Coordinates of C-alpha atoms and ligand atoms in Angstrom, one line a residue:
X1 CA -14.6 57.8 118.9
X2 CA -14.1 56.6 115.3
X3 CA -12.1 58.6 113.0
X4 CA -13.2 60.3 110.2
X5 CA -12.4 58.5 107.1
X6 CA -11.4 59.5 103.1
X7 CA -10.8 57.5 100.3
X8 CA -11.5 57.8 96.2
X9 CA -14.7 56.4 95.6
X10 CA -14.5 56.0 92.0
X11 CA -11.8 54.2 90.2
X12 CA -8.6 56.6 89.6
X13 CA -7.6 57.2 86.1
X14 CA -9.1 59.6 83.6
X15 CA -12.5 60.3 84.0
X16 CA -15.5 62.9 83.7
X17 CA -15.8 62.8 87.4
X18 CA -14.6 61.5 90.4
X19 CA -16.1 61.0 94.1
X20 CA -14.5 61.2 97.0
X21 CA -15.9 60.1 100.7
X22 CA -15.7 61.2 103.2
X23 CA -17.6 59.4 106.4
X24 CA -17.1 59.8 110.6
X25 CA -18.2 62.0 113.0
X26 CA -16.1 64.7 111.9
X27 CA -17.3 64.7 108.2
X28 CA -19.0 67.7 108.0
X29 CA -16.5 69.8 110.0
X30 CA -13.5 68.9 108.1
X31 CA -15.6 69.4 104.9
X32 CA -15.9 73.0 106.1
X33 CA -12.5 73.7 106.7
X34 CA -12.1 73.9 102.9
X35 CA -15.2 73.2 100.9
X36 CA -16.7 77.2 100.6
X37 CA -20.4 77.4 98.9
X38 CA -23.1 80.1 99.4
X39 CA -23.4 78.3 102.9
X40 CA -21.7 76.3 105.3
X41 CA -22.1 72.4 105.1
X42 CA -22.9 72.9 109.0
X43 CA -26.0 74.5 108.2
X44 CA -27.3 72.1 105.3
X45 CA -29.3 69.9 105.2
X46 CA -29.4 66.1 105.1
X47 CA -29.4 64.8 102.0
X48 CA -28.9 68.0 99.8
X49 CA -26.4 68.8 97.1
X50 CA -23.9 72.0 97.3
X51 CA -22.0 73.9 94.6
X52 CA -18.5 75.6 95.8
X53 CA -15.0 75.5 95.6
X54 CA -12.0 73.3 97.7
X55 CA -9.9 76.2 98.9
X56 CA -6.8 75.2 100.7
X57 CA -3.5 77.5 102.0
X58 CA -5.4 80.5 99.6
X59 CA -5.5 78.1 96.5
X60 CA -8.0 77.0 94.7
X61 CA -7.9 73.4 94.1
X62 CA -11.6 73.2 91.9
X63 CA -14.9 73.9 91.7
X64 CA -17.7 70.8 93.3
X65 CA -20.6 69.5 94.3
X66 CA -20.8 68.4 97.6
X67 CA -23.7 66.0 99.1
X68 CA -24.4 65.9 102.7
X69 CA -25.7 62.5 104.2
X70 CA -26.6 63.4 108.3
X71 CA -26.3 60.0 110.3
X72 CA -28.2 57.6 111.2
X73 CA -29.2 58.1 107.1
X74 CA -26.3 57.4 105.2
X75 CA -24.5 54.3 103.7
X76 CA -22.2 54.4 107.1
X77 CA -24.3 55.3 109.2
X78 CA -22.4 58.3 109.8
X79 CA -22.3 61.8 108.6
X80 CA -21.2 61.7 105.3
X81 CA -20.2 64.0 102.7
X82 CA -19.6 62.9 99.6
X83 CA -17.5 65.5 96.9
X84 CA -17.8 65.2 93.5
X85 CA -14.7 67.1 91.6
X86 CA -13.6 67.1 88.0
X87 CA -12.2 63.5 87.0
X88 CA -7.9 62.9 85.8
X89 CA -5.3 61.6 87.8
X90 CA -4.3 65.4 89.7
X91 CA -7.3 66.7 91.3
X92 CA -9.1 63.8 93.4
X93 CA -5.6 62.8 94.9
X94 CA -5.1 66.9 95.9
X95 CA -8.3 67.0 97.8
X96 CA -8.1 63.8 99.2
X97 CA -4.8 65.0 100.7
X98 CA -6.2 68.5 101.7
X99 CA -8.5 67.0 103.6
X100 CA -6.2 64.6 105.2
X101 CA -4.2 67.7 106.4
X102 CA -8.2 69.1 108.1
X103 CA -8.3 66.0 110.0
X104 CA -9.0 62.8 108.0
X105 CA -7.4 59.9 108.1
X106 CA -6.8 57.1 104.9
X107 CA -10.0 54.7 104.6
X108 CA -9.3 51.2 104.5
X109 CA -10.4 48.9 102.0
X110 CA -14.3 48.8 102.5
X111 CA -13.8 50.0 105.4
X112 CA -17.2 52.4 104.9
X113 CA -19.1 49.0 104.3
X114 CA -17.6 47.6 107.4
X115 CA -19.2 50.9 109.3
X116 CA -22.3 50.4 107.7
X117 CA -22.3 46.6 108.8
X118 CA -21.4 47.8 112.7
X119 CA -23.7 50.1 112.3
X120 CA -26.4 48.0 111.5
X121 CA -27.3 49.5 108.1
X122 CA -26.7 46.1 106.2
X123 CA -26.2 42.6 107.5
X124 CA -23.1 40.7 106.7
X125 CA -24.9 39.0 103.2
X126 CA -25.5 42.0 101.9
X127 CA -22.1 43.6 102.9
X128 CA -21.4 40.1 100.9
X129 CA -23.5 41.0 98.0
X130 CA -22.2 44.4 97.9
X131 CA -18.6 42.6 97.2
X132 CA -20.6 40.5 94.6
X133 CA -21.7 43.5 92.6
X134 CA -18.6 44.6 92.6
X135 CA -16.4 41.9 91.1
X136 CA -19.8 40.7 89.2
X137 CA -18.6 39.1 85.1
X138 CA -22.1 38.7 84.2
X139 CA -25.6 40.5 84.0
X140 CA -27.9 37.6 85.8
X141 CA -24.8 37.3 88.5
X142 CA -25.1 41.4 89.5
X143 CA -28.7 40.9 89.3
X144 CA -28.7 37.8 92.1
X145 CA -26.9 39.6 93.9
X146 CA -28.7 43.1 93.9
X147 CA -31.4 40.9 94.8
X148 CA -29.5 39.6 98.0
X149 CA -29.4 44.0 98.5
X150 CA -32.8 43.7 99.5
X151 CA -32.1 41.3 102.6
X152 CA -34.7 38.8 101.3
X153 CA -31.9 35.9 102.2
X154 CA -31.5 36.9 105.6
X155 CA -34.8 37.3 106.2
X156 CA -35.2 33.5 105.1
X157 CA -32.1 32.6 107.4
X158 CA -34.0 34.6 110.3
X159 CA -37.5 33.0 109.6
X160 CA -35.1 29.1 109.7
X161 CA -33.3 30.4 113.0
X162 CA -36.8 31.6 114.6
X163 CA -38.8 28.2 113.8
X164 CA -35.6 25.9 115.5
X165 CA -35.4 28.1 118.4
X166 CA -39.2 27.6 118.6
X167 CA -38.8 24.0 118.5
X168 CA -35.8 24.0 121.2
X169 CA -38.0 26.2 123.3
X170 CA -40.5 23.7 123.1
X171 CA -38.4 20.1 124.1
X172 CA -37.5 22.4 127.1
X173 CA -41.2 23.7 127.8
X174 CA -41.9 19.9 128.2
X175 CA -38.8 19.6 130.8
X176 CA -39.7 21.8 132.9
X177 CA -43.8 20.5 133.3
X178 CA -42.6 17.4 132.5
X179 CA -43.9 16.4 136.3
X180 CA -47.4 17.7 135.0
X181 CA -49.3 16.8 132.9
X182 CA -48.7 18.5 129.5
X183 CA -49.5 17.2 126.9
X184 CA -46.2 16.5 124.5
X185 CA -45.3 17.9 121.2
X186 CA -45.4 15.5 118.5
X187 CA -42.0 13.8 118.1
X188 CA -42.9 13.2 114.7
X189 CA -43.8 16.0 113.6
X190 CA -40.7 17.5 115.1
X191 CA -39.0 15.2 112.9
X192 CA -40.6 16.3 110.4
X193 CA -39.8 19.9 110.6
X194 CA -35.7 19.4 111.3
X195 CA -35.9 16.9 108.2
X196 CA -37.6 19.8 105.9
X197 CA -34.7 22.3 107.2
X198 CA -31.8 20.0 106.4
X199 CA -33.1 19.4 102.5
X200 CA -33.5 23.5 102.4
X201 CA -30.1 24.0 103.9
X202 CA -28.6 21.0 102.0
X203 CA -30.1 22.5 98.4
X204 CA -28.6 25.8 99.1
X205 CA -25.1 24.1 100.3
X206 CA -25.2 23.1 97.3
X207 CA -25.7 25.8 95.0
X208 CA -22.6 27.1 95.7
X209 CA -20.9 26.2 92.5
X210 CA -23.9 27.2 90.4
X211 CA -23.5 30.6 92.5
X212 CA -19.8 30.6 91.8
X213 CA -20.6 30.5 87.9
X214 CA -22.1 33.3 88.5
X215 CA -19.3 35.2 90.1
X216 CA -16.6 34.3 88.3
X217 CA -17.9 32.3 85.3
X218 CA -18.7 28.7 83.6
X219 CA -15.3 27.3 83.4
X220 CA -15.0 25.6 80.2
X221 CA -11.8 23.9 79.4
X222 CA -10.5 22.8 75.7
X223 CA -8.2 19.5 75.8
X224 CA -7.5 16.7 73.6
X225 CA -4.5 15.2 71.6
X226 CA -1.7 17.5 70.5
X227 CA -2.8 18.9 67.0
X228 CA -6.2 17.9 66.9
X229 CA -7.0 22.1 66.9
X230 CA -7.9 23.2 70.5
X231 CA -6.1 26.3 69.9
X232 CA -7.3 26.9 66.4
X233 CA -11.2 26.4 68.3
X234 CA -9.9 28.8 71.3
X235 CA -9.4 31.5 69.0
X236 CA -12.2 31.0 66.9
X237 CA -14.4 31.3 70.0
X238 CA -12.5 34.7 71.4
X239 CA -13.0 36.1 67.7
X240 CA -8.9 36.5 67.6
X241 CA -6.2 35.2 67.1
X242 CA -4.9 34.7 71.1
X243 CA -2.9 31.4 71.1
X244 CA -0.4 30.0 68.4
X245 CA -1.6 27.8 66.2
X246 CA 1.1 25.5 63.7
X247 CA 1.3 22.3 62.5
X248 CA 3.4 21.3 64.9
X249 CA 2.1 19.0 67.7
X250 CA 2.9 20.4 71.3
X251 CA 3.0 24.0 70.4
X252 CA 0.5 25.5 73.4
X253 CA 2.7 24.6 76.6
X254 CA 1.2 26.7 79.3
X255 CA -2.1 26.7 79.5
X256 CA -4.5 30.5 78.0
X257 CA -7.1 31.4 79.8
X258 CA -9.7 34.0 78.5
X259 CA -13.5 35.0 79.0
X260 CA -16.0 35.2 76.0
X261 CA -19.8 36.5 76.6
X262 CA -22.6 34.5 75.3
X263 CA -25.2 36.1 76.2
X264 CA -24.6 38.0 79.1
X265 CA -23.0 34.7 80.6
X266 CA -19.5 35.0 81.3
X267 CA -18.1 31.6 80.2
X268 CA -14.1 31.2 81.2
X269 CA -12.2 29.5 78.3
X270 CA -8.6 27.7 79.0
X271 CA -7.0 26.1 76.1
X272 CA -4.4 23.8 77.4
X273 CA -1.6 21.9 76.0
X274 CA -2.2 18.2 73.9
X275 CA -2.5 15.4 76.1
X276 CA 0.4 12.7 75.3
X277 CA 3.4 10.9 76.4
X278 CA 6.1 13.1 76.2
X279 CA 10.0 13.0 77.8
X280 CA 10.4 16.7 77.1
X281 CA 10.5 18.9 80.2
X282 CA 8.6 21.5 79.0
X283 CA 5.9 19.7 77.5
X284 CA 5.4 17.5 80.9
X285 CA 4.7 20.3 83.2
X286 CA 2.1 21.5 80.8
X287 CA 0.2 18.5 80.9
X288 CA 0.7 18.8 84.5
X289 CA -1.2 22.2 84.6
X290 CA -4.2 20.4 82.3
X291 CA -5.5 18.0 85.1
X292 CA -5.5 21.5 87.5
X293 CA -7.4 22.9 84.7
X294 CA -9.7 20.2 84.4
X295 CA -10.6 19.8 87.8
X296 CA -11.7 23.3 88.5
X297 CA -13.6 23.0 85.0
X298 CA -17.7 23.2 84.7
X299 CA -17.3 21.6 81.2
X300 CA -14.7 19.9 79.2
X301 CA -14.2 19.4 75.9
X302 CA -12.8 17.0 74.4
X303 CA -11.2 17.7 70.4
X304 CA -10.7 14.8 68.1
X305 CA -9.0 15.3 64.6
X306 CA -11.9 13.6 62.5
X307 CA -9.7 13.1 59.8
X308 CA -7.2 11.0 62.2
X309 CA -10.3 8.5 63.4
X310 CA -13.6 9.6 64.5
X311 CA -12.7 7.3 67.7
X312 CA -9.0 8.2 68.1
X313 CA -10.2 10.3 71.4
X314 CA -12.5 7.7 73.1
X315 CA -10.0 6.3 75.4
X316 CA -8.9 9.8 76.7
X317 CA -12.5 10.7 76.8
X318 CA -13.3 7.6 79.0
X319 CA -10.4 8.3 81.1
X320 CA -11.0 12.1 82.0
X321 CA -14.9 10.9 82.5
X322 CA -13.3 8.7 85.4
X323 CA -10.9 11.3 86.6
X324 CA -13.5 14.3 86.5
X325 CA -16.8 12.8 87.6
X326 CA -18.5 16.3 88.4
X327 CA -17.3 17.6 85.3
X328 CA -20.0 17.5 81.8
X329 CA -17.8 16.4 78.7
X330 CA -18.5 17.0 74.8
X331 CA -16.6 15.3 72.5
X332 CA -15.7 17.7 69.7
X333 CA -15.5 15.7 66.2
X334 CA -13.1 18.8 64.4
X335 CA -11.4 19.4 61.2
X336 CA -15.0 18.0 59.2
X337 CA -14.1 20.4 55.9
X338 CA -11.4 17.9 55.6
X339 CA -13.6 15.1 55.2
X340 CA -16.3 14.1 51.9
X341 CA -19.7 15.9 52.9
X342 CA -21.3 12.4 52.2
X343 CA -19.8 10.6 54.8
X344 CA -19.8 13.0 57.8
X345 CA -22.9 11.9 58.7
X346 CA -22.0 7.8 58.7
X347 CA -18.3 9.4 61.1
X348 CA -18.8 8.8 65.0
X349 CA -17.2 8.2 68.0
X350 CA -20.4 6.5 69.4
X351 CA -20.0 8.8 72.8
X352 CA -23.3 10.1 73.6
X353 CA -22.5 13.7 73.7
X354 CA -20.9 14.5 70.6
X355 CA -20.8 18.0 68.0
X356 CA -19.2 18.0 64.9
X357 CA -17.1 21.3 63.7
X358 CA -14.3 22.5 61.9
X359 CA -12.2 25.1 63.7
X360 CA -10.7 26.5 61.2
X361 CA -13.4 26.9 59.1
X362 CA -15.8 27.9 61.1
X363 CA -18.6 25.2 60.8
X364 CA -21.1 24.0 63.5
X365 CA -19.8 27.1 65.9
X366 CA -23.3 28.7 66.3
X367 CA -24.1 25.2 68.0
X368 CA -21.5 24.6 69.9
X369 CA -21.7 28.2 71.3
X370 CA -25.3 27.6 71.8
X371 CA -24.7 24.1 73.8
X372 CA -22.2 26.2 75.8
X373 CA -25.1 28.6 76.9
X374 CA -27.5 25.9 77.5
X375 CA -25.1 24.2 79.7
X376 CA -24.0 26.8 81.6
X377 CA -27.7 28.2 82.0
X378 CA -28.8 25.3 83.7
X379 CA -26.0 25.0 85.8
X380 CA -26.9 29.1 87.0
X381 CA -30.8 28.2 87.6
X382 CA -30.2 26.1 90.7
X383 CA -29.3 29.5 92.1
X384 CA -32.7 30.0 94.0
X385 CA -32.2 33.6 93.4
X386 CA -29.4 33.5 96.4
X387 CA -25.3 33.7 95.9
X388 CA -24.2 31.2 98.6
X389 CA -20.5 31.8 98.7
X390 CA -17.7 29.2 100.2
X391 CA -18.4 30.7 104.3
X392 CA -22.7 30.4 103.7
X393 CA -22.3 26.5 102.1
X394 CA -19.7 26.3 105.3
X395 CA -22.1 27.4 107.8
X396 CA -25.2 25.6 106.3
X397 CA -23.3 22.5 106.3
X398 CA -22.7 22.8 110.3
X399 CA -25.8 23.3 110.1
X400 CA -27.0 20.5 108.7
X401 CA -25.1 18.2 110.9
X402 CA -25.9 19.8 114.0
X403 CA -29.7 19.3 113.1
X404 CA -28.6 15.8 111.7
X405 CA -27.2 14.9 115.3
X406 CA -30.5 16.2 116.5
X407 CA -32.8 14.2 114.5
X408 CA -30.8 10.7 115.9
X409 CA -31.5 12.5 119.3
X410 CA -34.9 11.7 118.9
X411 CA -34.8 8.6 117.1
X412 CA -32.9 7.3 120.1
X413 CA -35.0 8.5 122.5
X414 CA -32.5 10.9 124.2
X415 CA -33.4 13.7 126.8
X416 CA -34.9 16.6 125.5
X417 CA -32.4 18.8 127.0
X418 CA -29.9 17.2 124.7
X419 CA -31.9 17.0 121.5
X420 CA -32.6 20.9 122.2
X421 CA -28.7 21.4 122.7
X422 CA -28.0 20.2 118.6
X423 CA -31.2 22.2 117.8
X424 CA -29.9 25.8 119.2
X425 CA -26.4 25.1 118.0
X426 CA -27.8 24.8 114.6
X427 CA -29.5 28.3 115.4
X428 CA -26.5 29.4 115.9
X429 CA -24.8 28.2 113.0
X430 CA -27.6 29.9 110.8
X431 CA -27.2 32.7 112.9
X432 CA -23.1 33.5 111.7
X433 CA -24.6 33.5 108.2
X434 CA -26.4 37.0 108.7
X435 CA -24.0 38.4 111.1
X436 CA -25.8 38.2 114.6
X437 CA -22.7 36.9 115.5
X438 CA -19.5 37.0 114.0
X439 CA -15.6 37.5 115.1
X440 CA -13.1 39.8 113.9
X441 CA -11.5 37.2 111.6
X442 CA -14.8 36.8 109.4
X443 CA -14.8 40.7 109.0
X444 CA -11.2 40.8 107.6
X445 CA -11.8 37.8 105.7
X446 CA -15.0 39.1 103.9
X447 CA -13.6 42.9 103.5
X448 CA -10.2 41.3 102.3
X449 CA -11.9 41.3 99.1
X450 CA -13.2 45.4 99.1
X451 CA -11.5 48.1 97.0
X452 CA -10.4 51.2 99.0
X453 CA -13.1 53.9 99.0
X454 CA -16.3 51.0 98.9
Ligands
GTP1 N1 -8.5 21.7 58.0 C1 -8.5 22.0 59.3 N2 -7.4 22.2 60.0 C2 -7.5 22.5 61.3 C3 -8.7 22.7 61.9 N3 -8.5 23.0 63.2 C4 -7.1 23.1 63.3 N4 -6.5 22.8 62.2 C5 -5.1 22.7 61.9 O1 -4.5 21.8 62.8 C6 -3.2 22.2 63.1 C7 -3.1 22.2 64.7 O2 -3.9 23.2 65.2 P1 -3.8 23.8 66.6 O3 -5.0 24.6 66.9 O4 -2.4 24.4 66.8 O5 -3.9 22.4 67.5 P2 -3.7 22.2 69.0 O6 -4.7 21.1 69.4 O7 -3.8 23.5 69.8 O8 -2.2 21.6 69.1 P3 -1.2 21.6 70.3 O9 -1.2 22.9 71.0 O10 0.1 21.3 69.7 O11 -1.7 20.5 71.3 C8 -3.0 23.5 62.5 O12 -2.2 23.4 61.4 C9 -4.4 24.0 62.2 O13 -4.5 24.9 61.2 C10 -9.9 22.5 61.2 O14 -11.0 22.6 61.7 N5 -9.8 22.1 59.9
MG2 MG1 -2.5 24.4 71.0

């Protein structure tokens, strides 16, 4: 039998109120052993709300509200109780242990979430989304994933699954009357079909790094020549003064990273030390960390000191264009106060994407933060209202080249047993997405990344 389990619900700290769960056969019973109200929890009902006292040893611990959840209708699954008592860092942490000495045992992390997924009262993407809502940076990427609450993606995984089962079901259908005389399914049209569900599960694969945007924000990273003011634009964009700024070129060594909302869109700025050939130590490994910077960046941009050459960057522009192909770069013309208002307009670098600002003083910001929005909004809208994470784009990938073997089954003319084979695999494969199968190693993996008391 499964133990009953307790753990803080709410974060600990000071607080009007904190929760504590409690969830496992035993919920209610323990609960009773030192919650005392005008009646016993016993006798409540489900889903009702109780005002007592925590009474342990003779003391009094403090006054709650208790809520009584009777299984199969809870978020476990089980019969829950869920106490609500005053917030701080004392009382929670007194009850919890009072009523690990009436029986309960320490939750583990998410461990209610993983009862509610054995349970069967959420499939494994929205235990996944649950996670998501969580650790969410930005409004749309909480909303994406409240909307993967609902189950509407697994109900599109199931509705795949369903249609290449049907398929397989029908290659073997034609086995076994092959003798007769049935008339055959359309090889074509099977084609057809398997080719429509690769591009789907291809499109999705690949909104993985818009969804992971969402999650954990547009990475945007600020590199260029020593002194040409990546710091000076760093801070200007976090509204403080974060990193050093001096005259001085190769003053930022390690790169800073920091998050800035535009809009609701968490955008993750890393200002990283000036690109150059340099024999101190120090200095070296910094650039080092830059090309790890740059390669997990969404966007890069590129500051030239105006005042040096308009064109003084091109060549490190061309080469980071090379090295970071799946990267967008600006080219950020900066320190224009310096130069005569009459010839800004006649300075360029010639590179297509190109803003002109000064840093310091604050000119042409308003664009560049709304090119930064632009950009990263339409890297978010190929999000199809799903948040594929890294195991989904995994699993859809297998996918995809268990159909893809299937669809040169056909083309060669192979038996239909075979060409059914790649198609149920694929099934399968879909299949893990949701949960209808999974192994204990995908459970830790996914609840690896819950809080205690979730
Ligand atoms: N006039 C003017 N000066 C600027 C502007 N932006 C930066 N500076 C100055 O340029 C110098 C270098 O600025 P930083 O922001 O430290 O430059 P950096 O690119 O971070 O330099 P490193 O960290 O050494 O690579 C400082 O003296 C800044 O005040 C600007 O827009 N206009
Ligand atoms: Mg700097």
């Amino acid at each position: 039998m499964n133990k009953t389990i307790t753990a803080l619900a709410t974060p600990p700290g000071i607080g009007g109120i904190a929760v504590i769960r409690l969830s496992g056969p035993e919920a209610i019973l323990i609960a009773d052993k030192c919650f005392f109200g005008r009646n016993a929890l016993g006798d409540a009902a489900t889903h009702t709300i109780h005002y007592g006292s925590i009474i342990f040893r003779g003391k009094i611990i403090d006054n709650v509200t208790a809520s009584v959840f009777k299984n199969p209708h809870s978020y476990t699954g089980e019969d829950v109780v869920e106490i609500s008592c005053h917030g701080g860092m004392v009382v929670a942490g007194e009850i919890i242990d009072t009523l690990i000495e009436c029986g309960a045992v320490p939750a583990d992390p998410g461990e209610f979430t993983r009862r509610a997924f054995l349970n069967g009262r959420m499939d494994l993407t929205q235990v996944e989304a649950v996670a998501d809502i969580i650790h969410s940076l930005s409004v749309p990427g909480c909303l994406t994933a409240a909307r993967q609450l609902t189950g509407e993606f697994t109900a599109r995984m199931k509705i795949l699954g369903e249609k290449l089962v049907k398929i397989a079901s029908l290659l073997e259908l034609e086995l076994d009357f092959s003798e007769e005389d049935l008339e055959f399914t359309d090889r074509n049209e099977i084609s057809n079909q398997i080719a429509d569900t690769i591009s789907f599960c291809t499109e999705l694969a690949d909104s993985y790094k818009a969804a992971e945007i969402l999650r954990s924000g547009f990475f945007v990273a600020i590199a260029g020549y020593p002194n040409s003011g990546k710091s000076t634009l760093f801070n200007t964009l976090l509204n403080r003064q974060r990193a050093i700024v001096s005259e001085i070129p190769g003053t930022t060594r390690d790169y800073l990273e920091e998050i800035i909302y535009i809009n609701g869109i968490a955008i993750k700025l890393t200002d990283t030390a000036g690109l150059r050939e340099s024999d101190n130590i120090v200095e070296i490994e910094g650039i080092k960390l830059v090309e790890s910077v740059l390669k997990l960046s969404n966007l890069i941009l590129i500051i030239n000191d105006i005042t040096i050459s308009p064109e003084q960057s091109n060549k490190l522009y061309k080469k980071i264009a090379l090295n970071y192909p799946d990267s967008k770069i600006y080219l950020l013309q900066n320190k224009i106060d310096k130069v005569d208002e009459n010839n800004i307009g006649r300075l360029s670098s010639g590179i297509e994407h190109e803003l002109k600002i000064s840093a310091k003083k604050q000119i042409g910001i308003n664009n560049l933060r709304n090119m930064l929005e632009n950009e990263a909004l339409q890297n978010i809208e190929r999000t199809r209202d799903i948040l594929i994470n890294q195991r989904h784009a995994i699993l859809l990938k297998q996918a995809v080249s268990e159909l893809q073997s299937a669809l040169y089954a056909i083309s060669s003319n192979m038996q239909n047993e075979l060409i059914a084979i790649d198609i149920r695999k694929a099934g399968k494969t879909l299949g893990e997405i949701t949960g209808d199968t999974w192994n204990d190693d995908v459970l830790n993996n996914i609840f690896s990344r819950f809080c205690i008391g979730k």
